[in-house]
XYZ file of C-alpha atoms in Angstrom:
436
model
C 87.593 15.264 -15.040
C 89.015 11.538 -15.285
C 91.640 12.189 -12.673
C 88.519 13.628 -9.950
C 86.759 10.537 -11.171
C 89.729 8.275 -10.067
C 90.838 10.282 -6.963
C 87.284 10.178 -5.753
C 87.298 6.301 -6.380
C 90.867 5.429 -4.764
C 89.362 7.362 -1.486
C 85.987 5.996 -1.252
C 86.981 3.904 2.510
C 88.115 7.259 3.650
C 85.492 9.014 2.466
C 83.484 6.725 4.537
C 85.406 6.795 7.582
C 85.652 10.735 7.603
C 81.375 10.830 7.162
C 81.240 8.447 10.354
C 83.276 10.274 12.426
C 80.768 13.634 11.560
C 78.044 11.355 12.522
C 79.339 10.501 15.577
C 78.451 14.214 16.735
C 75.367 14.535 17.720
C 74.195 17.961 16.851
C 70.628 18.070 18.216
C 69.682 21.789 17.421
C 66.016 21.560 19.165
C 67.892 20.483 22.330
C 71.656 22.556 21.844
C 73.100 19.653 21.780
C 76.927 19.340 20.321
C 76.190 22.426 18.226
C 79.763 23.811 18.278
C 81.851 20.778 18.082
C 80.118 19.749 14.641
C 80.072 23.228 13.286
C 84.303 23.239 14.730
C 84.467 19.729 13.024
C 82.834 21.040 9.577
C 84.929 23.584 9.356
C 88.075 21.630 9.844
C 86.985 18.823 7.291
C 86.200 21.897 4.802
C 89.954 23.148 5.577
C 91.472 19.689 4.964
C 89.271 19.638 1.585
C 91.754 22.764 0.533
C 88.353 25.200 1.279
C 88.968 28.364 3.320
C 86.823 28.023 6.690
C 84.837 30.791 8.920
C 82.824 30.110 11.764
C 80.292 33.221 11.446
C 78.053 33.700 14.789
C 73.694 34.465 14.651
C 72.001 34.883 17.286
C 71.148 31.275 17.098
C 73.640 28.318 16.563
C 76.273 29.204 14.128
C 77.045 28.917 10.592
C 80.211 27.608 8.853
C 80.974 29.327 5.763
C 83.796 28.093 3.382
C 85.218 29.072 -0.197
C 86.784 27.793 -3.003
C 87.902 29.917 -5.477
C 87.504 29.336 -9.219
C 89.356 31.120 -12.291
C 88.625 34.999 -12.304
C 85.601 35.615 -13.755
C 83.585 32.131 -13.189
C 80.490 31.840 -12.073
C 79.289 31.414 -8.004
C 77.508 28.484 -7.094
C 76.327 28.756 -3.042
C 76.124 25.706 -1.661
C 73.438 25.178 1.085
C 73.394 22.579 4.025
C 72.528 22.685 7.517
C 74.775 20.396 10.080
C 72.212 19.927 12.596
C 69.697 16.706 12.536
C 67.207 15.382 14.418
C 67.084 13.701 17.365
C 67.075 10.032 18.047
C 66.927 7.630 20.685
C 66.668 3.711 20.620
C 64.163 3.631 21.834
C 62.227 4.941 19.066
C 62.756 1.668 16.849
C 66.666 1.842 16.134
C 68.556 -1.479 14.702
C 71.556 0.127 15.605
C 72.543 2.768 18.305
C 71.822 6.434 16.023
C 75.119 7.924 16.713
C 77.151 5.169 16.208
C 77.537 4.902 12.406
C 77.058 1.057 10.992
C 77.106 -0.345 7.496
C 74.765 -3.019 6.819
C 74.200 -4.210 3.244
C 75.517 -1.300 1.551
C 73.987 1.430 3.776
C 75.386 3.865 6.412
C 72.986 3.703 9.117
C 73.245 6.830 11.207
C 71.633 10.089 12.494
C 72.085 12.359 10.185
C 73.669 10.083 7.158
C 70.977 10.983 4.584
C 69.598 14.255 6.260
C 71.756 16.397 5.950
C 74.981 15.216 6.897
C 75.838 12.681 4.390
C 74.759 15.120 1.451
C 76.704 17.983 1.905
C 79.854 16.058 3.085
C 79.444 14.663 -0.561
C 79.813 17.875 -2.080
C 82.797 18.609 0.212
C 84.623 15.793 -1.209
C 83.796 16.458 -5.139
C 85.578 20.226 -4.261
C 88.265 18.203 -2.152
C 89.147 16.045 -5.070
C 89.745 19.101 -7.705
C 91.878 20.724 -5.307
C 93.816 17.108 -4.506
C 94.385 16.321 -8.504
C 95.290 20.145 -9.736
C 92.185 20.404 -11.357
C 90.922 23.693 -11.669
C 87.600 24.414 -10.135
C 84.761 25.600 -13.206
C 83.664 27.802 -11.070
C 83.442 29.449 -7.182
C 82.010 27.679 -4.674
C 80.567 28.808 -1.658
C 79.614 26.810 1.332
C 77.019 28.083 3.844
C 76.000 25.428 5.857
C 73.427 26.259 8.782
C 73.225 24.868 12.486
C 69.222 25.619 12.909
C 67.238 23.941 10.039
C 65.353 21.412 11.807
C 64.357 23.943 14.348
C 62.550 26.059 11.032
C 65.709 27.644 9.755
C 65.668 30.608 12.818
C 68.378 32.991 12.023
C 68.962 31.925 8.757
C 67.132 35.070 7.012
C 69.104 37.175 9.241
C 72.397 35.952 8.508
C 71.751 36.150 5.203
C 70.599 39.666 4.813
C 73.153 40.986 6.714
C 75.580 38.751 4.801
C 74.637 39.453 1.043
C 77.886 40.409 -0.483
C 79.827 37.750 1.191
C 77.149 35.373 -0.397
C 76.471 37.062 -3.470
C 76.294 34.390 -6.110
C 75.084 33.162 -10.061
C 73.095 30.490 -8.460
C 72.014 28.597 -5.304
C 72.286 24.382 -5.426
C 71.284 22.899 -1.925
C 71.353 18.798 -1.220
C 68.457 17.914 0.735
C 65.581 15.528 0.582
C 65.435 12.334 -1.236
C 65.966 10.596 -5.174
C 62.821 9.783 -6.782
C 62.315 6.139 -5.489
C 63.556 5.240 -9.807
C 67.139 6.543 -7.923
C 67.551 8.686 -11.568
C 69.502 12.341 -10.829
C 66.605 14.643 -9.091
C 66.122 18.288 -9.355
C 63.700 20.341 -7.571
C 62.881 23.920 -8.430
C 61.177 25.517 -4.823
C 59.015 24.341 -1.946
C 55.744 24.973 -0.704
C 55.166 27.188 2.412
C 53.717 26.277 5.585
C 51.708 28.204 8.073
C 51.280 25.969 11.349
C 48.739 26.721 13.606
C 47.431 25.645 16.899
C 43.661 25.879 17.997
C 42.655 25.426 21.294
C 39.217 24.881 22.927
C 38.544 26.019 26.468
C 36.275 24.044 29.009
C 36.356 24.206 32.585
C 39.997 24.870 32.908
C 40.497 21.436 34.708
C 39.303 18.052 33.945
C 35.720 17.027 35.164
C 34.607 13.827 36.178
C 31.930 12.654 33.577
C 29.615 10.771 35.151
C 28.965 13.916 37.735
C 29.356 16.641 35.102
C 28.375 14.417 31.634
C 24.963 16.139 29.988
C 25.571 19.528 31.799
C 29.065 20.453 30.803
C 30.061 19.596 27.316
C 33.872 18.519 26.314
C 35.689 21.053 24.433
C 36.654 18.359 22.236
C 32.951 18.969 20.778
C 33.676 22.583 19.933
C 37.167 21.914 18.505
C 36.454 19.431 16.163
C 33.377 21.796 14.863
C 35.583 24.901 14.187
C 38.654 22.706 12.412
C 35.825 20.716 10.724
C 35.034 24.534 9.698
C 38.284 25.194 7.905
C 37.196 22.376 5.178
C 34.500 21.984 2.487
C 33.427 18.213 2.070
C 34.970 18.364 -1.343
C 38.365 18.775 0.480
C 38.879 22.498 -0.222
C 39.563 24.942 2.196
C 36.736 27.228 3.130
C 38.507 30.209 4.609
C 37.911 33.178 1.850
C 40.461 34.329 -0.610
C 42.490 30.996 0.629
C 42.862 29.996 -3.452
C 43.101 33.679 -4.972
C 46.634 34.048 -5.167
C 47.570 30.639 -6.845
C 48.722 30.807 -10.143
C 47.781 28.113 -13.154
C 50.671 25.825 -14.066
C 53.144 26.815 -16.680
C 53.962 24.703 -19.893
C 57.713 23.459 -18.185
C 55.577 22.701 -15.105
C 53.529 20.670 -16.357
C 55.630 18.930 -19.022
C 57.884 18.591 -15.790
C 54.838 16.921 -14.006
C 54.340 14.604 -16.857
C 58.011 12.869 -16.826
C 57.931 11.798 -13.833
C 58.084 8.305 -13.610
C 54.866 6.698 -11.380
C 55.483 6.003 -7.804
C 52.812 3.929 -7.360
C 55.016 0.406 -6.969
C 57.134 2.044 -4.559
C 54.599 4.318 -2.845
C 52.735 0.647 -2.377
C 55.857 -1.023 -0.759
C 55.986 1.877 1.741
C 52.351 2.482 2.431
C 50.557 -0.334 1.779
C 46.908 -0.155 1.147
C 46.979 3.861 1.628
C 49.011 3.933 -1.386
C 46.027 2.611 -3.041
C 44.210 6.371 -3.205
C 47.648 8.227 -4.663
C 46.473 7.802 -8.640
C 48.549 8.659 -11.545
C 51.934 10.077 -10.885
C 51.227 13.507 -12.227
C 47.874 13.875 -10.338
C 49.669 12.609 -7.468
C 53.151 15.095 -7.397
C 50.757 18.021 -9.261
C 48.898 17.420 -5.676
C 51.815 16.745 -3.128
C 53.887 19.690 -5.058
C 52.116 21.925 -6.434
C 48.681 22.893 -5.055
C 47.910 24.658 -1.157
C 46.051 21.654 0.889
C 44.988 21.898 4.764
C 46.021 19.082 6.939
C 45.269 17.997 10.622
C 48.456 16.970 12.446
C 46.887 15.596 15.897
C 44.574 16.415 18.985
C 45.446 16.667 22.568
C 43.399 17.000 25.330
C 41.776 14.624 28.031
C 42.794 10.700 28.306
C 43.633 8.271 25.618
C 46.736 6.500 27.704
C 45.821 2.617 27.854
C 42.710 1.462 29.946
C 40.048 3.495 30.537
C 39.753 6.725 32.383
C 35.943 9.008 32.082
C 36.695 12.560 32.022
C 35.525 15.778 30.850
C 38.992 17.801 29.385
C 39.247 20.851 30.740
C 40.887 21.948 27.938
C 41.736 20.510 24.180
C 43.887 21.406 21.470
C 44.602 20.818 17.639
C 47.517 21.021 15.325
C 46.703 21.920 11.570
C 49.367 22.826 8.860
C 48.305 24.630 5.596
C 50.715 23.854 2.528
C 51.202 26.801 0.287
C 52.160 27.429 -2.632
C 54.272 30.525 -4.480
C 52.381 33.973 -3.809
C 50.302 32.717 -0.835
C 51.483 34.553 2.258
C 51.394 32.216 5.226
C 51.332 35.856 7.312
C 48.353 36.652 5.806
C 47.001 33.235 6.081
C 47.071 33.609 9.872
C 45.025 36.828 9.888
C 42.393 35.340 7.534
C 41.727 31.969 9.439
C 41.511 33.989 12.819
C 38.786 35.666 11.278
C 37.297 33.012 9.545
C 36.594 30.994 12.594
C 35.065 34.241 14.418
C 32.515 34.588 11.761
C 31.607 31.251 12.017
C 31.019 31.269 15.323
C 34.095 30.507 16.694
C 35.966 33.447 18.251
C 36.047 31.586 21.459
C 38.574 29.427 19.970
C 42.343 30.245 20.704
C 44.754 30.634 17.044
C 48.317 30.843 17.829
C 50.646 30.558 15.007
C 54.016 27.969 15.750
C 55.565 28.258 12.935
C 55.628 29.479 9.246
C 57.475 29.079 5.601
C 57.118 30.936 2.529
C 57.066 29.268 -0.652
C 59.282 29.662 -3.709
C 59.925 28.965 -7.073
C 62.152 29.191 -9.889
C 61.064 28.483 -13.664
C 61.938 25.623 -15.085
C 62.592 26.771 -17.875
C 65.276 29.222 -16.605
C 68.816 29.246 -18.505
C 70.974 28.353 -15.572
C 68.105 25.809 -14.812
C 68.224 24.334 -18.445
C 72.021 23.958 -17.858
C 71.560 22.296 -14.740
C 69.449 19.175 -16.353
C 71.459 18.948 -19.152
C 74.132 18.563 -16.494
C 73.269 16.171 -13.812
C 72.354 13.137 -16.063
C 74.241 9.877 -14.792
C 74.794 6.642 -16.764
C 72.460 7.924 -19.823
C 69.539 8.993 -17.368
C 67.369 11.123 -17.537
C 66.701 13.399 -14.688
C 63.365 13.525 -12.811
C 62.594 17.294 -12.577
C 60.211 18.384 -9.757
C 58.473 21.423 -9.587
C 58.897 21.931 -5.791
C 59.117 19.769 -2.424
C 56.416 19.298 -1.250
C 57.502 20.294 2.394
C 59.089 23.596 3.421
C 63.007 24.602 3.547
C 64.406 27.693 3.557
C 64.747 28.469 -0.606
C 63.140 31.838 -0.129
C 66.555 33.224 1.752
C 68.334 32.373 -2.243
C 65.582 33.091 -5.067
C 64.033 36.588 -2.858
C 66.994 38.021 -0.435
C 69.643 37.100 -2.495
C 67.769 37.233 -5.836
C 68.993 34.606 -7.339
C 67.928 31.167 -8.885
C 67.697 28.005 -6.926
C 67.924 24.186 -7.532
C 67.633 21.204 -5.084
C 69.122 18.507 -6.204
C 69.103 15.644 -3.609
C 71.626 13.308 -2.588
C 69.954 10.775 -0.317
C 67.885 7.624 -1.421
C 64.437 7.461 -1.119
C 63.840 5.216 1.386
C 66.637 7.213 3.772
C 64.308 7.268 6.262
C 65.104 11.024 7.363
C 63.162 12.228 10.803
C 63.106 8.510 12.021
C 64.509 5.778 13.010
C 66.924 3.456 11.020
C 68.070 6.932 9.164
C 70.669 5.798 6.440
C 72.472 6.610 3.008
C 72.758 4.255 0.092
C 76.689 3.988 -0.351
C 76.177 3.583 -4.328
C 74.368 6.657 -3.535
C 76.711 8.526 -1.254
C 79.318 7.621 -4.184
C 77.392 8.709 -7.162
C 76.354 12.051 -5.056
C 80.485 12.483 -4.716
C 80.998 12.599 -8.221
C-alpha cells in the first residue's frame, strides 16, 4: 500500500489537471447538454486508469461502465457515480465562470467538482494507482457511473435490471453528498424517499381584475393554502391516515449511530445563522433530518409578486409539497392516500399530480460487510461519523432491492461544497484524502 500512497502523492498536479479538464464539459442532463462527450471522456480517463471501458445505451443518456479485475475469487465492490451535474450560469452568484475550473485557497471551484464529478474521479485514480505500481487490486471493481441523476435517476432501474449479472456484486459503495462539517471519514447506510407532488387550485381560468371582481370571486390562493394547510396537524405531523403506520422504531446500531455524531450546531450556525438556532441536539437534529417521514412546502405560484404592485385575482394557483420517507413507506401509495385525503376533506376540486418520486432504503448498521467498512475508512486515528441515511433521495434502492445487495455512501466532498449552487467546489486536502 506504501507505493499507491506515494504514486498517488507524486501525481497529485495531474490529478488536478485531468479533474479540470472533466469539468470543463458541461454535462447538463435536464437540458442534454454535452451528455456524450463527458460520458466519451469518462470512459477514456477510466481506460488510461488501466480499467476496461463500455459505453452501454438506456433509453435516456448513457452509462459508462468499467472493470477492474481483482485475484480470482475476491470480492465485487460496484462503484456508483453519475457524470451529469447541474446547471449553472453566472448569473446565479458565480465568483468564477462554472465551467472554467479555478483554484482559490485550496479549493477547485467548478460545476460539478464536489457533485459528482470530483468524487468519483477520486476513486478512478485510487484504482489507477494499483494498476500504475503492480499492486494487486483486493478485490473487483466495478464502475457504473450514470448520465441522468440530477434529472431523478430515469433509466437507471432499467439499466440495472436488465443488467444484473454484468453488475452482480458483494457490495455497493457510491461517493456522493458531503463530510460531516468535523471533515472525519463519513458513511451513510440509505436515504429517505420522496414523493413530490403538485396541487393546483382552479379560479376563473384567467386573471381578474380585483377591484371589479374582489368580494364576488375569491382567489384560489384561498382554497390552496386551506387544503395544503390540510395535509398538517399543528403539532407538525402529517394528517393524511396511515401516513406513520409503516415506520419502524429505531434499532440499537441506529441509534448508537445517532448518538456519535458529533453536534453541528457551530457549523449549522455559520451557515444558517439565526435558523440554526431551532436545530437542537445533534441526535434530535440528524434522528429528524435522517430518519423520520416529514411534509414540506417547496413554493407557491400563481398571480403577481414581480416588484411593484399589480391587483389581481389569479386565475389559477399552484403548490409544490415534498413528503420525506422513510424505509417501508411507499411513496406510490402515498400518492393514492393524499388524493383521497384532500377529497374527504373537502377538497376534490383540487388538482394532485405526482412529479416525481424515490423510494427509501436501508442497510443495517450492524451488517458484516458494513462493520468492515468502518473499521476500514478511519483516517489519521479518526473515527468515522456513521449516518443512518441521507436525508435526501438517490437512487440506493437500484443496489440493496434489484441487485440485493448491501450499500454504503461514503462521501467525498466537503461540507460546505456548495453542490446545486453557485460557487460549487472541492476541498483539495479533501479531493486528496478521498484519492487515497
Amino acid at each position: 500500500m506504501s507505493a499507491v500512497i506515494a504514486h498517488l502523492r507524486s501525481r497529485r498536479e495531474a490529478h488536478l489537471e485531468q479533474l479540470a479538464a472533466y469539468l470543463r464539459l458541461p454535462s447538463i442532463s435536464t437540458l442534454n447538454l454535452g451528455l456524450k462527450e463527458a460520458a466519451d471522456h469518462l470512459a477514456g480517463l477510466m481506460r488510461e486508469a488501466g480499467v476496461e471501458a463500455r459505453i452501454l445505451p438506456t433509453k435516456g443518456h448513457p452509462v459508462v461502465y468499467g472493470e477492474a479485475g481483482g485475484p480470482a475469487g475476491a470480492p465485487v465492490l460496484l462503484v456508483y457515480g453519475h457524470y451529469d451535474v447541474q446547471p449553472a450560469e453566472m448569473a446565479e452568484g458565480w465568483a468564477s465562470p462554472p465551467f472554467e475550473p479555478q483554484v482559490r485557497e485550496g479549493r477547485l471551484y467548478a460545476r460539478g467538482a464536489g457533485d459528482n464529478k470530483g468524487q468519483h474521479f477520486a476513486q478512478l485514480k485510487a484504482v489507477e494507482a494499483f494498476k500504475a505500481t503492480g499492486t494487486p487490486l483486493p478485490v473487483t471493481v466495478k464502475f457504473l457511473i450514470e448520465g441522468e441523476e440530477e434529472m431523478g435517476s430515469t433509466h437507471l432501474r432499467e439499466f440495472v435490471v436488465a443488467n444484473r449479472d454484468l453488475l452482480k456484486a458483494d457490495i455497493a459503495c457510491s461517493s456522493d453528498g458531503s463530510l460531516h462539517p468535523s471533515r472525519r471519514p463519513t458513511l451513510a447506510l440509505g436515504c429517505r424517499g420522496l414523493l413530490y407532488v403538485e396541487l393546483i387550485a382552479q379560479g376563473a381560468g384567467k386573471d381578474l381584475h380585483s377591484g371589479s371582481y374582489g368580494g364576488a370571486v375569491e382567489s384560489p390562493f384561498w382554497r390552496l393554502m386551506r387544503a395544503v394547510q390540510a395535509l398538517r396537524g399543528p403539532d407538525g405531523r402529517v394528517r393524511v391516515p396511515g401516513f406513520y403506520g409503516a415506520v419502524r422504531p429505531l434499532g440499537r446500531a441506529d441509534r448508537e449511530a445517532l448518538a456519535g455524531i458529533p453536534d453541528p450546531a457551530s457549523e449549522l450556525r455559520a451557515a444558517l445563522g439565526e435558523g440554526a438556532e431551532r436545530i437542537g441536539e445533534a441526535a434530535t437534529f440528524y434522528a429528524r433530518t435522517q430518519t423520520e417521514p416529514n411534509l414540506n412546502i417547496c413554493g407557491f405560484q400563481g398571480g403577481y409578486s414581480g416588484e411593484g404592485m399589480k391587483t389581481v385575482i389569479p386565475g389559477a394557483v399552484r403548490a409544490k409539497v415534498d413528503f420525506r420517507l422513510v424505509v417501508d413507506q411507499d411513496p406510490h401509495k402515498l400518492f393514492e392516500d393524499v388524493r383521497a385525503f384532500l377529497a374527504r376533506e373537502g377538497f376534490g376540486d383540487i388538482e394532485v399530480r405526482k412529479l416525481a418520486t424515490f423510494e427509501p432504503s436501508k442497510t443495517p448498521a450492524d451488517h458484516p460487510l458494513i462493520q468492515k467498512v468502518i473499521r476500514a475508512i478511519g483516517w489519521e486515528g479518526q473515527k468515522p461519523v456513521v449516518y443512518p441515511n441521507f436525508g435526501g433521495s438517490v437512487p440506493d434502492t437500484v443496489f440493496t432491492k434489484d441487485l440485493g445487495v448491501p450499500s454504503v455512501w461514503l462521501p467525498l466532498a466537503n461540507a460546505d461544497s456548495n453542490s446545486h449552487a453557485p460557487d460549487e467546489n472541492l476541498r483539495l486536502d479533501v479531493f486528496h484524502m478521498g484519492c487515497e
